[in-house]
Every structure is written in structure tokens, then in C-alpha cells.
GROMACS .gro file of C-alpha atoms in nm:
model
  112
    1SER     CA    1   9.639   3.905   2.572
    2CYS     CA    2   9.798   3.496   2.548
    3PRO     CA    3   9.886   3.380   2.889
    4SER     CA    4  10.263   3.365   2.846
    5SER     CA    5  10.215   3.703   2.791
    6GLN     CA    6  10.011   3.782   3.084
    7ALA     CA    7  10.290   3.533   3.287
    8THR     CA    8  10.558   3.732   3.135
    9MET     CA    9  10.434   4.109   3.240
   10LYS     CA   10  10.330   3.962   3.595
   11MET     CA   11  10.682   3.827   3.627
   12GLY     CA   12  10.827   4.124   3.523
   13ILE     CA   13  10.568   4.347   3.760
   14GLU     CA   14  10.626   4.119   4.087
   15LYS     CA   15  11.041   4.207   4.013
   16THR     CA   16  10.997   4.570   3.997
   17LEU     CA   17  10.747   4.594   4.299
   18ARG     CA   18  10.998   4.368   4.459
   19GLU     CA   19  11.347   4.612   4.372
   20LYS     CA   20  11.164   4.919   4.469
   21PHE     CA   21  10.984   4.781   4.797
   22PRO     CA   22  11.204   4.471   4.970
   23SER     CA   23  10.961   4.421   5.255
   24LEU     CA   24  10.688   4.349   4.966
   25GLN     CA   25  10.507   4.024   5.088
   26GLY     CA   26  10.336   3.932   4.792
   27VAL     CA   27  10.163   4.074   4.505
   28GLN     CA   28   9.800   3.972   4.385
   29SER     CA   29   9.645   4.083   4.102
   30ILE     CA   30   9.305   4.221   4.153
   31MET     CA   31   9.036   4.198   3.889
   32PRO     CA   32   8.727   4.412   3.831
   33VAL     CA   33   8.383   4.310   4.021
   34ASP     CA   34   8.163   4.457   3.748
   35PRO     CA   35   8.131   4.218   3.469
   36GLU     CA   36   8.059   4.517   3.268
   37VAL     CA   37   8.424   4.612   3.307
   38ASP     CA   38   8.605   4.582   2.944
   39LEU     CA   39   8.986   4.500   3.046
   40HIS     CA   40   9.119   4.540   2.677
   41ARG     CA   41   8.968   4.848   2.644
   42PRO     CA   42   9.195   5.179   2.736
   43ALA     CA   43   9.191   5.345   3.074
   44MET     CA   44   8.944   5.615   3.068
   45SER     CA   45   9.020   6.003   3.178
   46LEU     CA   46   8.754   6.231   3.272
   47LEU     CA   47   8.530   6.323   3.005
   48THR     CA   48   8.445   6.702   2.976
   49VAL     CA   49   8.285   6.948   2.740
   50GLU     CA   50   8.571   7.094   2.590
   51MET     CA   51   8.660   6.774   2.492
   52CYS     CA   52   8.396   6.725   2.271
   53LEU     CA   53   8.450   7.023   2.208
   54ALA     CA   54   8.794   7.000   2.067
   55ALA     CA   55   8.698   6.637   1.878
   56LEU     CA   56   8.431   6.852   1.682
   57ASP     CA   57   8.624   7.153   1.623
   58PRO     CA   58   8.806   6.990   1.247
   59PHE     CA   59   8.432   6.890   1.138
   60ILE     CA   60   8.236   7.245   1.277
   61PRO     CA   61   8.286   7.391   0.902
   62ALA     CA   62   8.186   7.157   0.716
   63ILE     CA   63   7.889   7.107   0.940
   64GLU     CA   64   7.819   7.489   0.920
   65HIS     CA   65   7.850   7.472   0.555
   66VAL     CA   66   7.550   7.291   0.493
   67GLY     CA   67   7.378   7.516   0.758
   68GLY     CA   68   7.404   7.337   1.068
   69LYS     CA   69   7.499   7.366   1.397
   70VAL     CA   70   7.609   7.158   1.685
   71GLU     CA   71   7.661   7.201   2.040
   72ILE     CA   72   7.757   7.014   2.308
   73GLU     CA   73   7.509   7.056   2.647
   74ALA     CA   74   7.622   6.825   2.896
   75VAL     CA   75   7.838   6.533   2.969
   76ASN     CA   76   7.710   6.301   3.244
   77GLY     CA   77   7.967   6.020   3.347
   78LEU     CA   78   8.077   5.852   2.987
   79ASP     CA   79   7.708   6.010   2.847
   80VAL     CA   80   7.742   6.325   2.570
   81PHE     CA   81   7.425   6.509   2.532
   82LEU     CA   82   7.377   6.786   2.201
   83LYS     CA   83   7.190   6.979   2.054
   84TYR     CA   84   7.202   6.974   1.679
   85GLU     CA   85   7.024   7.160   1.393
   86GLY     CA   86   7.135   7.058   1.038
   87PRO     CA   87   7.086   6.726   0.800
   88GLU     CA   88   6.972   6.494   0.972
   89ASP     CA   89   7.220   6.202   0.778
   90PHE     CA   90   7.500   6.441   0.975
   91ARG     CA   91   7.384   6.297   1.308
   92GLU     CA   92   7.541   5.891   1.259
   93PRO     CA   93   7.885   6.061   1.189
   94ILE     CA   94   7.930   6.316   1.433
   95SER     CA   95   7.860   6.097   1.666
   96SER     CA   96   8.132   5.896   1.550
   97VAL     CA   97   8.345   6.144   1.517
   98LEU     CA   98   8.350   6.161   1.894
   99LYS     CA   99   8.331   5.823   1.960
  100ASP     CA  100   8.608   5.753   1.761
  101LYS     CA  101   8.835   6.076   1.936
  102LEU     CA  102   8.722   6.015   2.251
  103ASN     CA  103   8.709   5.621   2.282
  104GLN     CA  104   8.526   5.621   2.633
  105ILE     CA  105   8.187   5.737   2.543
  106SER     CA  106   7.960   5.534   2.601
  107LYS     CA  107   7.691   5.716   2.453
  108VAL     CA  108   7.598   6.034   2.265
  109VAL     CA  109   7.223   6.152   2.307
  110PHE     CA  110   7.074   6.394   2.039
  111ILE     CA  111   6.863   6.612   2.214
  112ASP     CA  112   6.587   6.860   2.127
   0.00000   0.00000   0.00000
């Protein structure tokens, strides 16, 4: 994050690469072209329905206790589409749980 730690990291990476690949001519830093890419966000893994279900699993009993029901309908890229029946005030906590547990989620969409 600070310039000196970035320089230290760069030198360490270059040293390791040169040790492993003696014929290496140089090391160049490449930045993403997309300005929307957040370099401070952890690397993203492929988001799946199963991951979303696992994230919600501890909260399903509470949702069912109030007569609610939630189903992950689809995952499209980093967007999660789900069906939810139950109290309206549970929608935001469901969305928050998913985003907290799976920080790569961009958007949670409730569908009817």
C-alpha cells in the first residue's frame, strides 16, 4: 500500500524470479486496463450456487422459523439471483450475509 512496502515487495519478487530463472531479462509490473478493477480486493474465485448455499446454510433455520424460504436460482458472473419468501426485513440481512461470506459477490438480486 505505501510506496516503500511496494518497492520492497517488488525487489523480493524480482530476486526470487531471478533465482528461479537465471536467464530472466527483466521483470515488469502490469496494471489492469479496466479502471473498475479494485486492486485491493482479494482475488476472486469462481462463484457457484453451492458456495452461496453454504454461506446461507447457518441462517436457514432462522429464516424457516419465521416462515421464510430462500432458494438460490442462479449465479451469473458475480451476481446472485435468489427467490425469497418471508418477512421483507430479512432481505437485507440475507444479502449482507452473502456479501460478507463471499466478498466477490457484486450484486444480490431478489426475483419473484
